[in-house]
Coordinates of C-alpha atoms (C1' of nucleotides) in Angstrom, one line a residue:
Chain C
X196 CA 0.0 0.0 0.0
X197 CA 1.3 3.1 -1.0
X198 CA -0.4 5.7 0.8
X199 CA -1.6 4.3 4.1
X200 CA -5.1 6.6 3.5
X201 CA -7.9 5.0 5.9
X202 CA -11.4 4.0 4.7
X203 CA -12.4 6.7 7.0
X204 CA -10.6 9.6 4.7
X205 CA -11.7 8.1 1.5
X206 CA -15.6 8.4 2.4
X207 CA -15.1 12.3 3.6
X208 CA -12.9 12.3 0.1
X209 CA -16.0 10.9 -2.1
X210 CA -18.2 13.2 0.2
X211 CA -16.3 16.4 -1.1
X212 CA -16.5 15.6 -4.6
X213 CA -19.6 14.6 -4.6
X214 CA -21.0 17.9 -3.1
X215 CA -18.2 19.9 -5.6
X216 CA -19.7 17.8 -8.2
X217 CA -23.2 19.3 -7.5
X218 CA -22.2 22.7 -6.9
X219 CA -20.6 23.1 -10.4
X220 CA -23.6 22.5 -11.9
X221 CA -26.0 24.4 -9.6
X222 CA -25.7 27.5 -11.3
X223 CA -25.9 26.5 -15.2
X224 CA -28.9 24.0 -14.1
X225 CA -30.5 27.3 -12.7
X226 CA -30.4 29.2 -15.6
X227 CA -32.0 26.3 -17.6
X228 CA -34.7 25.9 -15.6
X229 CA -35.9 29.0 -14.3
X230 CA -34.1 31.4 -17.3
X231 CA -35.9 34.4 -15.7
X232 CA -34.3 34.3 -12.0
X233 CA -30.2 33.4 -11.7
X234 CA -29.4 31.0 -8.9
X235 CA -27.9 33.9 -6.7
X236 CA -31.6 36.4 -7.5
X237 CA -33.1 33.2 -6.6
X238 CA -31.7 32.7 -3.4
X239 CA -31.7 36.5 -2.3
X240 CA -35.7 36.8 -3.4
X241 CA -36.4 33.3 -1.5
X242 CA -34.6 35.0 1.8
X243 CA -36.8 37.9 1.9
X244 CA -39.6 35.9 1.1
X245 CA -38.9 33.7 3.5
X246 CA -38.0 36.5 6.2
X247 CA -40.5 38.6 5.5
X248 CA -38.1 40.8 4.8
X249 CA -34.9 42.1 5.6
X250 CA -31.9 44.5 5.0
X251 CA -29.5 44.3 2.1
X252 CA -26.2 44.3 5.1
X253 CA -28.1 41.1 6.1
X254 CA -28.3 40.0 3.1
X255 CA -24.5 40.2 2.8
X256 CA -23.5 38.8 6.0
X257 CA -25.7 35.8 5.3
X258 CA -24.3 34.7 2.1
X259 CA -20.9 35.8 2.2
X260 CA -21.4 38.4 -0.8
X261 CA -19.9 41.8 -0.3
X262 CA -22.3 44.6 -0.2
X263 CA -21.8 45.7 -3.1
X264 CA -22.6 43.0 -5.0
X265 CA -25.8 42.3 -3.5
X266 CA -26.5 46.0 -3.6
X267 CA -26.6 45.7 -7.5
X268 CA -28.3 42.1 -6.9
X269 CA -30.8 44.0 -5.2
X270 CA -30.9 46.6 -8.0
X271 CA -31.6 44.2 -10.6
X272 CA -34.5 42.4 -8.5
X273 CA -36.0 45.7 -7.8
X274 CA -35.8 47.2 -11.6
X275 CA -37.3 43.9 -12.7
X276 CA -40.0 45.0 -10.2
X277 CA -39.7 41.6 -8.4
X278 CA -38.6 43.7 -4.4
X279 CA -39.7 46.5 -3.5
X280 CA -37.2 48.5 -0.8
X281 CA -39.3 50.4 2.4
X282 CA -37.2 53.1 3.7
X283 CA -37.1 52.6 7.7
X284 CA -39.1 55.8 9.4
X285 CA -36.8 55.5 12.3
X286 CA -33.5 55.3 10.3
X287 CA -33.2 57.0 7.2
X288 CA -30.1 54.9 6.5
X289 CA -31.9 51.4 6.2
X290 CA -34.3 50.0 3.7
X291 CA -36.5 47.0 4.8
X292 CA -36.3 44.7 1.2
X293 CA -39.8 43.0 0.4
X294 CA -40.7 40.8 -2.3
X295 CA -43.7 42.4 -4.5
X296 CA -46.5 40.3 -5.8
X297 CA -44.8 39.4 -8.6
X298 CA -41.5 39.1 -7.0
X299 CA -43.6 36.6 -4.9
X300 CA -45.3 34.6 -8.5
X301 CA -42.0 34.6 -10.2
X302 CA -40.6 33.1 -7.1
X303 CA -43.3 30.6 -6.9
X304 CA -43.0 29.3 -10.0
X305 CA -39.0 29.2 -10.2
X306 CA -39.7 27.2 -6.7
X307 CA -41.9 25.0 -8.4
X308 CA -39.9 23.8 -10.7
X309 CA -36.6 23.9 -8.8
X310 CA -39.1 21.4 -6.8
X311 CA -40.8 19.5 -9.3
X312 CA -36.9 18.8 -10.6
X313 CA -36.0 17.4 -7.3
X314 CA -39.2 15.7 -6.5
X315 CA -38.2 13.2 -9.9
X316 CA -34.9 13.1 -9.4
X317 CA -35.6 11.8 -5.5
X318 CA -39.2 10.2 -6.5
X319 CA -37.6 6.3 -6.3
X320 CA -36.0 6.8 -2.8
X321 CA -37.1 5.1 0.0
X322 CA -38.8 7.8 2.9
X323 CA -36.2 6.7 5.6
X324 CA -33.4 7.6 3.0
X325 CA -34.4 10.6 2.2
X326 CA -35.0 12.3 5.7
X327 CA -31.5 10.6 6.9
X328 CA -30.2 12.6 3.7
X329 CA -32.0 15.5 4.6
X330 CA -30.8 14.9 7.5
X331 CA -27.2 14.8 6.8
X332 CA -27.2 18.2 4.9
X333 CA -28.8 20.1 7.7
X334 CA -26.3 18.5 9.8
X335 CA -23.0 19.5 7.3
X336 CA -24.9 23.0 6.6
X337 CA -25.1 23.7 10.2
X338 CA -21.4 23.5 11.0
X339 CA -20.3 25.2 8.3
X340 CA -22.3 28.6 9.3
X341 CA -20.5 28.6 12.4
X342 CA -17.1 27.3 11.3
X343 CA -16.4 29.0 7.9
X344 CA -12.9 27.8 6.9
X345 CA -14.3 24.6 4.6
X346 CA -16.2 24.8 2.1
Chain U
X281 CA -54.4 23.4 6.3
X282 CA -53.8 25.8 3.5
X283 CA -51.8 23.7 1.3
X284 CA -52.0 19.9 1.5
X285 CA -48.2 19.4 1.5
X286 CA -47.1 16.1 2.3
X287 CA -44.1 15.5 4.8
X288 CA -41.9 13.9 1.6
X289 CA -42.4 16.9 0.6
X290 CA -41.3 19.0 3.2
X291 CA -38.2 16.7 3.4
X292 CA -37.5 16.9 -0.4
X293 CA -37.4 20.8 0.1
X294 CA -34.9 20.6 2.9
X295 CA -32.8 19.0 0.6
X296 CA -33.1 21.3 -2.0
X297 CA -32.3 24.1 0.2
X298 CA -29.6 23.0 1.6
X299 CA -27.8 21.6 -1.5
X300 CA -28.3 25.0 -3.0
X301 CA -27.2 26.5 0.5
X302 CA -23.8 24.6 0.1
X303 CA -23.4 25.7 -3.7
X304 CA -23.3 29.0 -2.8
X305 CA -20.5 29.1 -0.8
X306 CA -18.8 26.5 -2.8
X307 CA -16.9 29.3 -5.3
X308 CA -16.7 31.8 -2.5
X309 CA -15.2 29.1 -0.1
X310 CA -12.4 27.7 -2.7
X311 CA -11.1 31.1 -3.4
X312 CA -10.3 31.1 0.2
X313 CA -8.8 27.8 0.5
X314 CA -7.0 27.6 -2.5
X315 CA -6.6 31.5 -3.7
X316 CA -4.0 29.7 -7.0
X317 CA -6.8 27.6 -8.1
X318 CA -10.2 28.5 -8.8
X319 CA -12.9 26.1 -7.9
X320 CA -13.5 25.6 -12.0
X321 CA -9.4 25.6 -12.6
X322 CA -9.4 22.8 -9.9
X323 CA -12.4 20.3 -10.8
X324 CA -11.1 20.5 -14.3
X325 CA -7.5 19.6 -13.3
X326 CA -8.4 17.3 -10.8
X327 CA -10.6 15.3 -13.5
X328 CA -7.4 15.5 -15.8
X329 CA -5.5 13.8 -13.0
X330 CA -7.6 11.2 -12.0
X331 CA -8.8 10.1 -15.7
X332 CA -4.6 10.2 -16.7
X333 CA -6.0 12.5 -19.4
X334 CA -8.5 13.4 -21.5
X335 CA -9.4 16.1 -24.1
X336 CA -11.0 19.4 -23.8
X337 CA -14.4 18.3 -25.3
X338 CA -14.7 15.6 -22.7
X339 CA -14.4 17.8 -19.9
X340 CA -16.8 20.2 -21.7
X341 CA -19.7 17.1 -21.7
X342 CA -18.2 16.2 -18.2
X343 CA -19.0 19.5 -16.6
X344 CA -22.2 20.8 -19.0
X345 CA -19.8 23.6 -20.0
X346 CA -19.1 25.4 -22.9
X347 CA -16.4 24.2 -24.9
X348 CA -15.2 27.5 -25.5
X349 CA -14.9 28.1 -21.6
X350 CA -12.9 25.1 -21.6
X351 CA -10.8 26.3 -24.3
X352 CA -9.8 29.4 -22.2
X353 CA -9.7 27.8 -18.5
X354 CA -7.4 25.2 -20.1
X355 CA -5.1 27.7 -22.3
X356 CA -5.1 29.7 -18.3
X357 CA -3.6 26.2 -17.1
X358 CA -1.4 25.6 -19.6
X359 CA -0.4 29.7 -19.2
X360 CA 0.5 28.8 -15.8
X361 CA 2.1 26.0 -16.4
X362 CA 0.0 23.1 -14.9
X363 CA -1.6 21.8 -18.6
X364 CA 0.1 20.4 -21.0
X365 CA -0.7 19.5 -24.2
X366 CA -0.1 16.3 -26.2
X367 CA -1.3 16.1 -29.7
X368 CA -2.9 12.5 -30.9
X369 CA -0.6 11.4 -33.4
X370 CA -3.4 9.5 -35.0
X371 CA -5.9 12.5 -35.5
X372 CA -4.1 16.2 -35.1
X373 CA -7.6 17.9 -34.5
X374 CA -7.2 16.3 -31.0
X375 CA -4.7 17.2 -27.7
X376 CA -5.0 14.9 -24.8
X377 CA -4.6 17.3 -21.5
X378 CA -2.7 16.4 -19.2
X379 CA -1.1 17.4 -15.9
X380 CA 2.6 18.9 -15.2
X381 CA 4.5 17.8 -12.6
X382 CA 3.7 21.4 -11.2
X383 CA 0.0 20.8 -11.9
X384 CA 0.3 17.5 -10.1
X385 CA 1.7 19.5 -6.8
X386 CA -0.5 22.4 -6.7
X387 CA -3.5 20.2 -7.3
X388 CA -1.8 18.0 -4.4
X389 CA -1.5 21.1 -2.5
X390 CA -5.3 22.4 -2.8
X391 CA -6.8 18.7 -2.2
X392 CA -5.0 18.3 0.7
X393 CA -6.3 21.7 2.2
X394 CA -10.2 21.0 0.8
X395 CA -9.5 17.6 2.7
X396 CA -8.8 18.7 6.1
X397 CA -11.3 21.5 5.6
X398 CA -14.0 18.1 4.7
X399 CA -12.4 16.3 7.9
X400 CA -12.0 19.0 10.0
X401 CA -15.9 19.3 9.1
X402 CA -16.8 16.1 9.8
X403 CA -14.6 15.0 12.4
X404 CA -17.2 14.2 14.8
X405 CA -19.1 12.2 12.7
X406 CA -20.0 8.5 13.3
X407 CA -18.8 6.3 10.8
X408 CA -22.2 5.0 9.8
X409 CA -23.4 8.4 9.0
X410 CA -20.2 9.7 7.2
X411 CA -20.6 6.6 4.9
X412 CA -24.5 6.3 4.6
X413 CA -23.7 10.2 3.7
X414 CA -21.5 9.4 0.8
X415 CA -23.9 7.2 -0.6
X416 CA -26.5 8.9 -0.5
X417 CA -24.8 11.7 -2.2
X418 CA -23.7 9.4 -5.0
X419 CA -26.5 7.8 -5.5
X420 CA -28.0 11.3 -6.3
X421 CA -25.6 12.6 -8.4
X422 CA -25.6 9.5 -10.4
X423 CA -29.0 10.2 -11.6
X424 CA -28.4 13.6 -12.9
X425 CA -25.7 12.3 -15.2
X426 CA -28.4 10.8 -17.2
X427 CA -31.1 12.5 -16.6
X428 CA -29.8 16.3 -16.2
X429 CA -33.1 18.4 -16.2
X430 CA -32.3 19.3 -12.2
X431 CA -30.7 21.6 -10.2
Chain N
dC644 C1' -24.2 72.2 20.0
dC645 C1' -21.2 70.6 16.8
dC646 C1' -18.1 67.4 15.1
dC647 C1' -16.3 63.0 14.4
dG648 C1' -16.6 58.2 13.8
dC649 C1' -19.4 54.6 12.5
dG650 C1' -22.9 52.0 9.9
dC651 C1' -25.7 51.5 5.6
dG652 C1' -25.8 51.7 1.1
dT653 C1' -24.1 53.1 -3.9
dT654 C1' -20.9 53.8 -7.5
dG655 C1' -16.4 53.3 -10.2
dT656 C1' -13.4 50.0 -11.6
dA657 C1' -11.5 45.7 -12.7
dC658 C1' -11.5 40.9 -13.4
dG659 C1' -12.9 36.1 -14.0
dG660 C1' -16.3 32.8 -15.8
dT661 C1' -19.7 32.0 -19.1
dG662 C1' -22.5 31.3 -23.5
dC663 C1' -23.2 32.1 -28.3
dA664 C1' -21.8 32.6 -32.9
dA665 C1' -18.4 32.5 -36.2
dC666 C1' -14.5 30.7 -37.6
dC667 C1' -10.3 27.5 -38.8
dC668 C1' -8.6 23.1 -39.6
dA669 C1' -8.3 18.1 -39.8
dC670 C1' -10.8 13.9 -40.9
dC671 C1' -13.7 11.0 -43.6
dG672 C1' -17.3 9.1 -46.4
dA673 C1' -20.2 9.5 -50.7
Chain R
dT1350 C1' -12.8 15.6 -54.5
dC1351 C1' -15.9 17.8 -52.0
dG1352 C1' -19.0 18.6 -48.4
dG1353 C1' -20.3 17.5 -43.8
dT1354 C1' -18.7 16.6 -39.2
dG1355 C1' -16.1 17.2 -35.1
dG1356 C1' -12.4 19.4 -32.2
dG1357 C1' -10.7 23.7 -30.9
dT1358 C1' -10.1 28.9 -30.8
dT1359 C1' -11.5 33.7 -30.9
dG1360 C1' -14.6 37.9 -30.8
dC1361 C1' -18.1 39.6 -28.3
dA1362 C1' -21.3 40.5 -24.7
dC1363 C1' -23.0 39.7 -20.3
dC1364 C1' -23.1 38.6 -15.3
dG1365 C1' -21.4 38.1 -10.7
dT1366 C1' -18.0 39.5 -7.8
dA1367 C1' -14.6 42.0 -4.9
dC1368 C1' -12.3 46.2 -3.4
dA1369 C1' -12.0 50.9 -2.8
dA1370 C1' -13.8 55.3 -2.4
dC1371 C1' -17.6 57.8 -1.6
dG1372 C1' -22.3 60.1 0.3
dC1373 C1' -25.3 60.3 3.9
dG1374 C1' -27.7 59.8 8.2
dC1375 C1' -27.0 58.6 13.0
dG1376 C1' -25.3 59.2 17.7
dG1377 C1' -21.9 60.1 21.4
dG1378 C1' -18.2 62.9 23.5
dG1379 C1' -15.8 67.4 23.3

DNA sequence: CCCCGCGCGTTGTACGGTGCAACCCACCGA
DNA sequence: TCGGTGGGTTGCACCGTACAACGCGCGGGG
């Protein structure tokens, strides 16, 4: 045996590339499937959905993205008349960021079919495999947002 | 109950989420890690390592990318000094890629840190988990290789 | 009371990754 | 021999991103 690697290193290696394998793709599946809303609009309009709202420095912090970018993210979104941006009465500084109604349907419907996608792709697993799966990826997710060095 | 969603459902959308959560952070998280190597740069070098080879157009079908990005993250590679190329002798339309030496130890390098990032990450996981976690992962990649309308 | 530092957000700039279309060149079969 | 096919490159346009510099409103200490 050349390199004395343990079974142990080669799962956590087949775990990496497997979840590399996956991200490469994420973003070009996106576009193909819901053309109208890239995978990082997506995930913004999804979080203010999902918030009910929030502020573009949240934004940032929460996804790693520099303010700038998700300035112009939030640009974009609100020129395609999918946010809408309520200035905060007691601080003039902040904007509360909302989905509008039709930030809310196009969101819908890029949700739908991101779902309907994964619902066939996961339709012939067993229940018990997919909630230990589920499972798993809260579990990986979870570390990561307190520990940010890996991936 | 407003809408009639069913708990497969439910867990179907965790996983979702949280695949897409990881994505995210994937690019961000590898220009940390590996500042020399982008996280394209390195999937494509790293599949030129382990298949001893290949041409440009594979990696293009590989990856769903377009063979014209390939063209120019490989001509960056072989800039730097980690591609090389070695035209077929038999068809001279064709140049199998392949890895330097340098390649080889950069791509070492960048593994190795991805690695402890991935075992750093799930160090205190059991070892039915880690590997029930591998497979699972596996298993659902392998279906989007032939049927690719997801993510 | 005013000023200074800080926090939120925008803008200028630069760069990398990407797709599409047009192209070049080698191969090969009718 | 010629036209179609396939591998690869290049021109172009666009998007996402970071960094730096800035504008502006807020609030606390001279």
């Amino acid at each position: 045996m050349p390199a004395p690697r343990n079974e142990r290193e080669e799962t956590v290696e087949t775990i990496q590339r497997e979840l590399t394998a996956f991200s490469r793709r994420a973003r070009a599946a996106a576009a193909r499937m819901h053309p109208e809303l890239s995978l990082v609009s997506f995930t913004l309009l999804a979080h203010l959905a999902e918030q009910r709202g929030c502020r573009a420095t949240d934004l940032a912090a929460h996804y790693m993205l520099d303010k700038s970018t998700v300035s112009r993210q939030v640009a974009a979104l609100e020129h395609l008349g999918f946010v809408e941006r309520r200035p905060d009465p007691d601080d003039q500084r902040v904007q509360a960021l909302h989905p509008t109604p039709a930030g809310d349907e196009v969101l819908a419907a890029a949700t739908a079919r991101r779902q309907a996608a994964f619902q066939r792709r996961l339709s012939d697993w067993a229940e018990d495999d997919l909630d230990r799966f589920a499972t798993y990826l809260v579990r990986f997710n979870e570390v990561s947002i307190l520990d940010d060095q890996s991936t």
